Tab-separated table of C-alpha atoms in Angstrom:
chain	number	residue	atom	x	y	z
A	1	UNK	CA	-28.621	60.117	-21.832
A	2	UNK	CA	-25.171	59.079	-20.769
A	3	UNK	CA	-22.350	57.514	-22.717
A	4	UNK	CA	-18.660	56.926	-22.241
A	5	UNK	CA	-16.157	58.149	-24.818
A	6	UNK	CA	-14.371	54.922	-25.660
A	7	UNK	CA	-13.969	53.226	-29.061
A	8	UNK	CA	-12.177	49.886	-28.853
A	9	UNK	CA	-10.355	47.815	-31.425
A	10	UNK	CA	-10.671	44.247	-30.205
A	11	UNK	CA	-9.326	44.291	-26.680
A	12	UNK	CA	-7.351	47.507	-27.190
A	13	UNK	CA	-8.960	50.710	-25.875
A	14	UNK	CA	-7.935	52.511	-29.036
A	15	UNK	CA	-9.681	55.891	-28.979
A	16	UNK	CA	-10.673	57.433	-25.681
A	17	UNK	CA	-12.311	60.710	-26.670
A	18	UNK	CA	-15.005	59.729	-29.151
A	19	UNK	CA	-18.355	61.545	-28.934
A	20	UNK	CA	-20.962	58.830	-29.296
A	21	UNK	CA	-23.959	61.094	-28.699
A	22	UNK	CA	-25.007	63.686	-31.273
A	23	UNK	CA	-27.945	66.085	-31.564
A	24	UNK	CA	-30.254	65.431	-34.527
A	25	UNK	CA	-32.316	68.377	-35.762
A	26	UNK	CA	-33.942	70.506	-33.061
A	27	UNK	CA	-35.677	67.854	-31.032
A	28	UNK	CA	-33.628	64.660	-30.891
A	29	UNK	CA	-30.440	63.090	-29.591
A	30	UNK	CA	-28.822	59.973	-31.016
A	31	UNK	CA	-26.568	57.773	-28.906
A	32	UNK	CA	-24.789	54.839	-30.509
A	33	UNK	CA	-22.497	51.954	-29.752
A	34	UNK	CA	-20.813	49.507	-32.104
A	35	UNK	CA	-18.851	50.217	-35.280
A	36	UNK	CA	-17.871	53.875	-35.403
A	37	UNK	CA	-17.506	54.041	-39.196
A	38	UNK	CA	-21.139	52.900	-39.511
A	39	UNK	CA	-22.207	55.486	-36.920
A	40	UNK	CA	-20.480	58.179	-38.998
A	41	UNK	CA	-22.397	56.983	-42.058
A	42	UNK	CA	-25.697	57.035	-40.112
A	43	UNK	CA	-24.958	60.635	-39.072
A	44	UNK	CA	-24.502	61.516	-42.753
A	45	UNK	CA	-27.872	59.903	-43.621
A	46	UNK	CA	-29.542	61.825	-40.777
A	47	UNK	CA	-27.848	65.042	-41.860
A	48	UNK	CA	-29.400	64.623	-45.300
A	49	UNK	CA	-32.783	63.749	-43.776
A	50	UNK	CA	-32.800	66.871	-41.604
A	51	UNK	CA	-31.571	69.023	-44.498
A	52	UNK	CA	-34.414	67.932	-46.765
A	53	UNK	CA	-36.859	68.436	-43.879
A	54	UNK	CA	-35.609	72.006	-43.434
A	55	UNK	CA	-35.796	72.661	-47.168
A	56	UNK	CA	-39.577	72.182	-47.075
A	57	UNK	CA	-39.537	75.378	-44.991
A	58	UNK	CA	-43.037	74.602	-43.827
A	59	UNK	CA	-42.694	75.252	-40.119
A	60	UNK	CA	-42.777	71.533	-39.324
A	61	UNK	CA	-39.758	69.619	-38.181
A	62	UNK	CA	-38.961	65.949	-37.685
A	63	UNK	CA	-39.436	64.842	-34.086
A	64	UNK	CA	-37.780	61.968	-32.250
A	65	UNK	CA	-40.545	59.504	-33.142
A	66	UNK	CA	-40.045	60.151	-36.859
A	67	UNK	CA	-36.258	59.950	-36.663
A	68	UNK	CA	-36.536	56.684	-34.735
A	69	UNK	CA	-38.865	55.291	-37.376
A	70	UNK	CA	-36.455	56.305	-40.159
A	71	UNK	CA	-33.527	54.658	-38.384
A	72	UNK	CA	-35.547	51.483	-37.834
A	73	UNK	CA	-36.241	51.228	-41.560
A	74	UNK	CA	-32.591	51.810	-42.452
A	75	UNK	CA	-31.327	49.213	-39.970
A	76	UNK	CA	-33.908	46.573	-40.851
A	77	UNK	CA	-33.459	46.946	-44.613
A	78	UNK	CA	-29.683	46.602	-44.303
A	79	UNK	CA	-30.218	43.492	-42.145
A	80	UNK	CA	-32.402	41.997	-44.869
A	81	UNK	CA	-29.590	42.464	-47.389
A	82	UNK	CA	-27.205	40.651	-45.034
A	83	UNK	CA	-25.102	43.812	-44.790
A	84	UNK	CA	-26.024	45.363	-41.445
A	85	UNK	CA	-24.874	48.642	-39.966
A	86	UNK	CA	-23.156	47.245	-36.910
A	87	UNK	CA	-24.628	49.575	-34.294
A	88	UNK	CA	-27.060	49.704	-31.381
A	89	UNK	CA	-28.844	53.044	-31.379
A	90	UNK	CA	-30.678	55.003	-28.698
A	91	UNK	CA	-32.908	57.812	-29.852
A	92	UNK	CA	-34.310	60.299	-27.349
A	93	UNK	CA	-36.050	63.632	-27.671
A	94	UNK	CA	-38.787	66.063	-26.703
A	95	UNK	CA	-41.256	67.659	-29.100
A	96	UNK	CA	-44.292	69.729	-28.180
A	97	UNK	CA	-43.834	68.762	-24.561
A	98	UNK	CA	-43.912	65.049	-25.317
A	99	UNK	CA	-40.937	62.955	-24.221
A	100	UNK	CA	-39.705	60.066	-26.365
A	101	UNK	CA	-37.089	57.370	-25.807
A	102	UNK	CA	-36.531	54.450	-28.146
A	103	UNK	CA	-33.886	52.025	-29.303
A	104	UNK	CA	-32.991	50.161	-32.550
A	105	UNK	CA	-30.576	47.279	-32.828
A	106	UNK	CA	-28.429	46.229	-35.774
A	107	UNK	CA	-31.033	43.676	-36.820
A	108	UNK	CA	-33.886	46.166	-36.700
A	109	UNK	CA	-35.424	45.218	-33.340
A	110	UNK	CA	-36.949	48.432	-32.041
A	111	UNK	CA	-39.025	49.567	-29.074
A	112	UNK	CA	-39.736	52.504	-26.781
A	113	UNK	CA	-39.398	52.438	-23.020
A	114	UNK	CA	-38.780	54.661	-20.007
A	115	UNK	CA	-35.197	53.438	-19.886
A	116	UNK	CA	-33.060	51.812	-22.579
A	117	UNK	CA	-29.426	50.798	-22.885
A	118	UNK	CA	-26.950	49.240	-25.298
A	119	UNK	CA	-24.538	46.355	-24.831
A	120	UNK	CA	-23.545	45.629	-21.266
A	121	UNK	CA	-25.876	48.371	-20.149
A	122	UNK	CA	-28.761	46.002	-20.785
A	123	UNK	CA	-27.389	43.565	-18.229
A	124	UNK	CA	-25.955	45.911	-15.631
A	125	UNK	CA	-27.772	49.239	-15.903
A	126	UNK	CA	-31.371	48.295	-16.716
A	127	UNK	CA	-31.911	46.229	-13.533
A	128	UNK	CA	-30.805	49.279	-11.522
A	129	UNK	CA	-33.116	51.478	-13.569
A	130	UNK	CA	-36.034	49.058	-13.198
A	131	UNK	CA	-35.642	49.389	-9.439
A	132	UNK	CA	-34.897	53.088	-9.124
A	133	UNK	CA	-36.438	54.889	-12.094
A	134	UNK	CA	-39.722	56.587	-11.389
A	135	UNK	CA	-42.036	58.931	-13.255
A	136	UNK	CA	-41.248	62.640	-12.631
A	137	UNK	CA	-37.611	62.085	-11.773
A	138	UNK	CA	-35.872	65.469	-11.440
A	139	UNK	CA	-32.898	66.302	-13.694
A	140	UNK	CA	-30.483	66.089	-10.757
A	141	UNK	CA	-31.817	62.689	-9.663
A	142	UNK	CA	-31.680	61.488	-13.253
A	143	UNK	CA	-28.028	62.476	-13.521
A	144	UNK	CA	-27.196	60.739	-10.223
A	145	UNK	CA	-28.982	57.585	-11.375
A	146	UNK	CA	-27.151	57.543	-14.721
A	147	UNK	CA	-23.831	58.154	-12.963
A	148	UNK	CA	-24.561	55.189	-10.679
A	149	UNK	CA	-25.144	53.013	-13.750
A	150	UNK	CA	-22.045	54.296	-15.544
A	151	UNK	CA	-19.901	53.634	-12.470
A	152	UNK	CA	-21.057	50.000	-12.301
A	153	UNK	CA	-20.318	49.655	-16.005
A	154	UNK	CA	-16.877	51.147	-15.464
A	155	UNK	CA	-16.159	48.534	-12.779
A	156	UNK	CA	-17.539	45.584	-14.697
A	157	UNK	CA	-17.253	46.224	-18.464
A	158	UNK	CA	-13.770	45.665	-19.883
A	159	UNK	CA	-14.360	48.024	-22.775
A	160	UNK	CA	-15.429	50.928	-20.560
A	161	UNK	CA	-13.329	54.053	-20.386
A	162	UNK	CA	-13.461	56.579	-17.524
A	163	UNK	CA	-14.483	59.610	-19.529
A	164	UNK	CA	-18.199	60.235	-19.884
A	165	UNK	CA	-20.699	62.767	-21.145
A	166	UNK	CA	-24.290	63.300	-20.061
A	167	UNK	CA	-26.797	64.883	-22.425
A	168	UNK	CA	-30.004	66.675	-21.539
A	169	UNK	CA	-32.890	67.015	-23.976
A	170	UNK	CA	-35.784	69.344	-23.184
A	171	UNK	CA	-38.292	71.361	-25.163
A	172	UNK	CA	-35.625	74.098	-25.390
A	173	UNK	CA	-33.191	71.778	-27.131
A	174	UNK	CA	-30.232	69.462	-26.713
A	175	UNK	CA	-27.160	70.097	-24.589
A	176	UNK	CA	-24.263	67.683	-24.157
A	177	UNK	CA	-21.981	68.131	-21.148
A	178	UNK	CA	-18.252	68.396	-21.543
A	179	UNK	CA	-16.333	65.180	-20.838
A	180	UNK	CA	-15.651	64.294	-17.202
A	181	UNK	CA	-14.446	61.303	-15.123
A	182	UNK	CA	-16.191	59.406	-12.344
A	183	UNK	CA	-14.713	58.716	-8.936
A	184	UNK	CA	-14.329	55.034	-8.112
A	185	UNK	CA	-14.299	53.289	-4.744
A	186	UNK	CA	-11.729	50.651	-3.822
A	187	UNK	CA	-11.525	50.886	-0.013
A	188	UNK	CA	-13.469	47.785	1.011
A	189	UNK	CA	-11.459	45.946	3.706
A	190	UNK	CA	-12.056	42.769	1.774
A	191	UNK	CA	-10.286	44.359	-1.205
A	192	UNK	CA	-7.136	45.061	0.795
A	193	UNK	CA	-6.549	41.442	1.790
A	194	UNK	CA	-8.840	39.276	-0.257
A	195	UNK	CA	-7.006	35.998	0.212
A	196	UNK	CA	-6.518	36.148	3.978
A	197	UNK	CA	-7.862	32.857	5.232
A	198	UNK	CA	-7.737	31.243	1.807
A	199	UNK	CA	-4.225	31.535	0.449
A	200	UNK	CA	-3.969	30.900	-3.280
A	201	UNK	CA	-7.535	31.972	-3.954
A	202	UNK	CA	-8.446	35.187	-5.699
B	1	UNK	CA	11.920	27.913	-43.567
B	2	UNK	CA	9.895	27.967	-46.761
B	3	UNK	CA	9.681	31.446	-48.282
B	4	UNK	CA	6.341	32.050	-49.933
B	5	UNK	CA	7.413	34.470	-52.653
B	6	UNK	CA	3.816	34.803	-53.833
B	7	UNK	CA	2.486	36.026	-50.482
B	8	UNK	CA	0.906	39.463	-50.824
B	9	UNK	CA	3.191	42.389	-50.073
B	10	UNK	CA	2.250	43.829	-46.733
B	11	UNK	CA	3.792	46.773	-45.004
B	12	UNK	CA	3.811	45.465	-41.434
B	13	UNK	CA	4.774	48.937	-40.509
B	14	UNK	CA	4.918	51.580	-37.919
B	15	UNK	CA	3.344	54.887	-38.956
B	16	UNK	CA	2.951	58.039	-36.892
B	17	UNK	CA	1.476	61.510	-37.387
B	18	UNK	CA	1.936	64.273	-34.815
B	19	UNK	CA	0.702	67.878	-34.742
B	20	UNK	CA	2.911	70.595	-33.309
B	21	UNK	CA	2.700	74.318	-32.805
B	22	UNK	CA	2.631	75.341	-36.509
B	23	UNK	CA	2.269	72.138	-38.537
B	24	UNK	CA	2.546	68.364	-38.564
B	25	UNK	CA	5.298	65.749	-38.565
B	26	UNK	CA	4.646	62.401	-40.274
B	27	UNK	CA	6.935	59.430	-39.680
B	28	UNK	CA	7.249	55.818	-40.803
B	29	UNK	CA	9.609	52.845	-40.959
B	30	UNK	CA	10.682	51.418	-44.335
B	31	UNK	CA	10.059	47.656	-44.291
B	32	UNK	CA	7.799	45.924	-46.834
B	33	UNK	CA	7.505	42.157	-46.432
B	34	UNK	CA	6.164	39.228	-48.488
B	35	UNK	CA	5.473	36.693	-45.764
B	36	UNK	CA	8.739	36.487	-43.842
B	37	UNK	CA	10.963	37.861	-46.608
B	38	UNK	CA	11.738	41.578	-46.615
B	39	UNK	CA	10.827	42.582	-50.154
B	40	UNK	CA	11.916	46.192	-49.767
B	41	UNK	CA	14.068	47.400	-46.860
B	42	UNK	CA	13.971	51.051	-47.877
B	43	UNK	CA	10.377	51.738	-48.923
B	44	UNK	CA	8.805	55.155	-48.734
B	45	UNK	CA	5.504	54.827	-46.910
B	46	UNK	CA	4.846	58.553	-46.694
B	47	UNK	CA	3.138	59.431	-49.956
B	48	UNK	CA	2.225	62.807	-51.356
B	49	UNK	CA	-1.427	63.578	-52.111
B	50	UNK	CA	-1.046	67.313	-52.782
B	51	UNK	CA	1.632	69.958	-52.166
B	52	UNK	CA	0.398	70.369	-48.614
B	53	UNK	CA	-1.128	66.963	-47.709
B	54	UNK	CA	0.673	63.639	-47.298
B	55	UNK	CA	-0.513	60.197	-46.206
B	56	UNK	CA	1.232	57.461	-44.186
B	57	UNK	CA	0.330	54.014	-45.519
B	58	UNK	CA	0.101	50.718	-43.634
B	59	UNK	CA	-1.340	47.244	-44.197
B	60	UNK	CA	-1.570	45.866	-47.727
B	61	UNK	CA	0.958	47.636	-49.971
B	62	UNK	CA	-1.253	47.240	-53.045
B	63	UNK	CA	-4.422	48.513	-51.347
B	64	UNK	CA	-2.773	51.552	-49.794
B	65	UNK	CA	-1.037	52.464	-53.060
B	66	UNK	CA	-4.206	52.281	-55.129
B	67	UNK	CA	-6.218	54.267	-52.562
B	68	UNK	CA	-3.614	57.033	-52.469
B	69	UNK	CA	-3.399	57.040	-56.297
B	70	UNK	CA	-7.178	57.544	-56.603
B	71	UNK	CA	-7.222	60.220	-53.903
B	72	UNK	CA	-4.314	62.077	-55.551
B	73	UNK	CA	-6.228	61.999	-58.844
B	74	UNK	CA	-9.479	63.278	-57.281
B	75	UNK	CA	-7.663	65.958	-55.273
B	76	UNK	CA	-5.906	67.197	-58.372
B	77	UNK	CA	-9.245	67.734	-60.094
B	78	UNK	CA	-10.729	69.262	-56.931
B	79	UNK	CA	-7.813	71.723	-56.682
B	80	UNK	CA	-8.362	72.853	-60.280
B	81	UNK	CA	-12.083	73.375	-59.642
B	82	UNK	CA	-11.541	75.081	-56.286
B	83	UNK	CA	-8.764	77.364	-57.546
B	84	UNK	CA	-6.717	76.972	-54.367
B	85	UNK	CA	-4.958	74.211	-52.411
B	86	UNK	CA	-7.228	71.495	-51.042
B	87	UNK	CA	-7.723	71.388	-47.271
B	88	UNK	CA	-6.458	68.476	-45.164
B	89	UNK	CA	-10.067	67.759	-44.136
B	90	UNK	CA	-11.192	67.292	-47.747
B	91	UNK	CA	-8.236	65.005	-48.496
B	92	UNK	CA	-8.948	62.924	-45.411
B	93	UNK	CA	-12.641	62.648	-46.216
B	94	UNK	CA	-11.856	61.449	-49.750
B	95	UNK	CA	-9.662	58.726	-48.266
B	96	UNK	CA	-12.452	57.837	-45.837
B	97	UNK	CA	-14.967	57.521	-48.681
B	98	UNK	CA	-12.835	54.932	-50.465
B	99	UNK	CA	-11.937	53.123	-47.258
B	100	UNK	CA	-15.519	52.941	-45.969
B	101	UNK	CA	-17.276	52.044	-49.222
B	102	UNK	CA	-14.794	49.263	-49.972
B	103	UNK	CA	-14.385	48.072	-46.413
B	104	UNK	CA	-15.005	44.432	-47.347
B	105	UNK	CA	-12.132	44.357	-49.800
B	106	UNK	CA	-9.491	46.737	-48.494
B	107	UNK	CA	-6.977	46.046	-45.773
B	108	UNK	CA	-5.186	49.308	-45.177
B	109	UNK	CA	-4.872	51.746	-42.290
B	110	UNK	CA	-3.911	55.313	-43.199
B	111	UNK	CA	-2.870	58.506	-41.451
B	112	UNK	CA	-3.542	61.707	-43.412
B	113	UNK	CA	-1.590	64.787	-42.333
B	114	UNK	CA	-0.978	68.247	-43.738
B	115	UNK	CA	-1.270	71.985	-43.382
B	116	UNK	CA	-3.820	74.393	-44.829
B	117	UNK	CA	-4.411	78.098	-44.236
B	118	UNK	CA	-7.810	77.602	-42.574
B	119	UNK	CA	-7.077	75.039	-39.858
B	120	UNK	CA	-3.267	74.921	-39.757
B	121	UNK	CA	-1.654	71.539	-39.106
B	122	UNK	CA	-4.103	68.626	-38.816
B	123	UNK	CA	-3.850	64.837	-38.485
B	124	UNK	CA	-6.670	62.425	-39.392
B	125	UNK	CA	-6.516	58.708	-38.581
B	126	UNK	CA	-8.412	56.357	-40.913
B	127	UNK	CA	-8.216	52.808	-39.528
B	128	UNK	CA	-9.499	49.577	-41.094
B	129	UNK	CA	-13.288	50.057	-41.129
B	130	UNK	CA	-13.209	53.527	-42.685
B	131	UNK	CA	-13.765	55.519	-39.494
B	132	UNK	CA	-12.357	59.036	-39.744
B	133	UNK	CA	-10.992	60.516	-36.545
B	134	UNK	CA	-9.211	63.835	-36.105
B	135	UNK	CA	-6.486	63.588	-33.480
B	136	UNK	CA	-3.599	65.663	-32.121
B	137	UNK	CA	-1.442	62.614	-32.856
B	138	UNK	CA	-2.093	59.250	-34.495
B	139	UNK	CA	-0.254	55.939	-34.587
B	140	UNK	CA	-0.860	52.984	-36.872
B	141	UNK	CA	0.472	49.753	-38.300
B	142	UNK	CA	1.544	46.619	-36.482
B	143	UNK	CA	4.367	48.440	-34.686
B	144	UNK	CA	1.952	50.893	-33.114
B	145	UNK	CA	0.896	48.277	-30.520
B	146	UNK	CA	4.215	48.912	-28.792
B	147	UNK	CA	3.735	52.676	-28.731
B	148	UNK	CA	0.401	53.245	-26.961
B	149	UNK	CA	2.027	53.386	-23.540
B	150	UNK	CA	4.966	55.431	-24.852
B	151	UNK	CA	2.713	58.136	-26.298
B	152	UNK	CA	0.432	58.175	-23.245
B	153	UNK	CA	3.511	59.236	-21.311
B	154	UNK	CA	5.582	61.236	-23.811
B	155	UNK	CA	2.986	63.244	-25.775
B	156	UNK	CA	2.554	66.916	-24.828
B	157	UNK	CA	0.406	69.660	-26.321
B	158	UNK	CA	2.252	72.578	-28.021
B	159	UNK	CA	5.620	71.005	-28.871
B	160	UNK	CA	8.105	72.747	-31.146
B	161	UNK	CA	8.928	71.393	-34.606
B	162	UNK	CA	12.181	69.825	-33.396
B	163	UNK	CA	10.607	68.292	-30.266
B	164	UNK	CA	7.859	66.778	-32.408
B	165	UNK	CA	10.286	65.340	-34.941
B	166	UNK	CA	12.507	63.887	-32.219
B	167	UNK	CA	9.475	62.277	-30.617
B	168	UNK	CA	8.476	60.683	-33.927
B	169	UNK	CA	11.987	59.361	-34.651
B	170	UNK	CA	12.300	57.966	-31.107
B	171	UNK	CA	8.887	56.310	-31.346
B	172	UNK	CA	9.420	54.658	-34.744
B	173	UNK	CA	12.828	53.506	-33.569
B	174	UNK	CA	11.317	51.908	-30.415
B	175	UNK	CA	8.678	50.160	-32.496
B	176	UNK	CA	11.288	48.840	-34.927
B	177	UNK	CA	13.154	47.390	-31.927
B	178	UNK	CA	10.186	45.188	-30.969
B	179	UNK	CA	8.088	44.675	-34.108
B	180	UNK	CA	9.442	42.151	-36.603
B	181	UNK	CA	7.265	43.641	-39.313
B	182	UNK	CA	8.881	47.085	-38.965
B	183	UNK	CA	12.469	47.938	-39.774
B	184	UNK	CA	14.973	49.705	-41.974
B	185	UNK	CA	15.221	53.479	-41.909
B	186	UNK	CA	13.035	56.134	-40.327
B	187	UNK	CA	11.590	58.659	-42.757
B	188	UNK	CA	9.923	61.852	-41.598
B	189	UNK	CA	8.012	64.538	-43.462
B	190	UNK	CA	7.394	67.920	-41.839
B	191	UNK	CA	4.571	70.047	-43.269
B	192	UNK	CA	3.872	73.645	-42.252
B	193	UNK	CA	3.104	77.070	-43.728
B	194	UNK	CA	6.620	77.294	-45.136
B	195	UNK	CA	6.403	74.051	-47.084
B	196	UNK	CA	7.498	70.433	-46.857
B	197	UNK	CA	10.766	68.952	-45.541
B	198	UNK	CA	11.756	65.294	-45.950
B	199	UNK	CA	14.257	63.738	-43.553
B	200	UNK	CA	16.062	60.429	-43.528
B	201	UNK	CA	17.430	58.597	-40.473
B	202	UNK	CA	19.364	55.477	-41.509
B	203	UNK	CA	19.108	52.352	-39.346
B	204	UNK	CA	22.618	52.663	-38.010
B	205	UNK	CA	22.067	56.253	-36.820
B	206	UNK	CA	19.082	55.402	-34.608
B	207	UNK	CA	19.454	55.224	-30.804
B	208	UNK	CA	20.182	51.847	-29.217
B	209	UNK	CA	17.641	50.370	-26.870
B	210	UNK	CA	17.635	47.533	-24.288
B	211	UNK	CA	19.738	44.527	-25.275
B	212	UNK	CA	21.028	46.185	-28.456
B	213	UNK	CA	24.782	46.578	-28.953
B	214	UNK	CA	26.952	49.114	-30.790
B	215	UNK	CA	27.581	47.781	-34.289
B	216	UNK	CA	31.249	46.846	-34.919
B	217	UNK	CA	33.075	46.354	-38.197
B	218	UNK	CA	34.469	43.031	-37.033
B	219	UNK	CA	35.203	40.901	-33.987
B	220	UNK	CA	38.850	41.456	-34.808
B	221	UNK	CA	38.492	45.175	-34.070
B	222	UNK	CA	37.406	44.611	-30.498
B	223	UNK	CA	40.711	44.805	-28.518
B	224	UNK	CA	39.735	43.033	-25.318
B	225	UNK	CA	38.134	39.943	-26.807
B	226	UNK	CA	40.546	36.986	-26.783
B	227	UNK	CA	38.346	34.781	-28.986
B	228	UNK	CA	35.921	32.078	-27.918
B	229	UNK	CA	37.010	29.577	-25.246
B	230	UNK	CA	37.032	25.888	-26.129
B	231	UNK	CA	33.961	24.104	-24.812
B	232	UNK	CA	34.143	21.992	-21.635
B	233	UNK	CA	32.481	18.700	-22.372
């Protein structure tokens, strides 16, 4: 899962080092966009959920499917009270060798798929993924594909910030990379003199 | 211009919190306005929560005062129960709780800063929605819009106490120069292991920026000015 580290306030890129992906329990990773205060509250709910799960001390632990289901209920019930948690959530994980990837929106719309995205990612990244994702992608190819998507988003999404993290979830657990920046390409000849031949245009 | 004397008091404000090598420096301007009228030109926006934790207030004067009053009350009880000074993190999280759970009614942005023996100097920004975010420095209030670029360039890790305070005074002063809702004096509060120091920088002692002139007692004191020329019609 990849996410950038920006948190905007209207058109201002206010906070540029916000971790929007967090491990949940042993098997899952939550990625979120939208209102950060609501994300922080969701993390508190999940913390409590995982704590109670651990307190059973029964050898079982909540997997990504269960966490996704819990989040769906929370989001949908808040929507019904006309007081939504203003977030789009992506929940991924691996338990007992089974991979899981799902998403929940602020109104409770939820589904699983081989690739999901929030916000602009739905318009810019998913078409790329529809074309280039395949079953049994290696980790390295997965990273390159996500970086390709994040680069396009950096070019074309005003609220994007060039500081990203990529997270890897396997049976062994969750690891989130340290923040890093993507290289961008500006050396098209057309970029150097875009209005040659059409003065006044852009 | 009609003055609406019943407009709610708002602290347009510039507030800043900066960590340095050993503690934190909090800074603020001193203007509180009701609409366009300056209700208080020497307000104190840096409010004490405990001996070692202070908060910079911005936005609605009433909302920020009541939030800090509640948090001071809760922290006092917490300190008695704990048997030692409260940590900055606990203070900030109490503020967050009030800000988040009343997000539909409150209009106040706060910066909590202090020093405790576990984490040293820490700054927590708590903007409008009730997000809590720990930062090496934080800026807030309407005047902060003019300071994003300034801090991107001027902020450095590991400053000394004096460098940090000078940075804060310079920044508030620059914001006052451009933000109509900020003005008056610059107040700073420095918190570290040794304790708390309050400083006061009156408006006429602040540096002059672009298009600002040295204040004079009177036109008559300026030797080379012969008086205004008659107009040519």
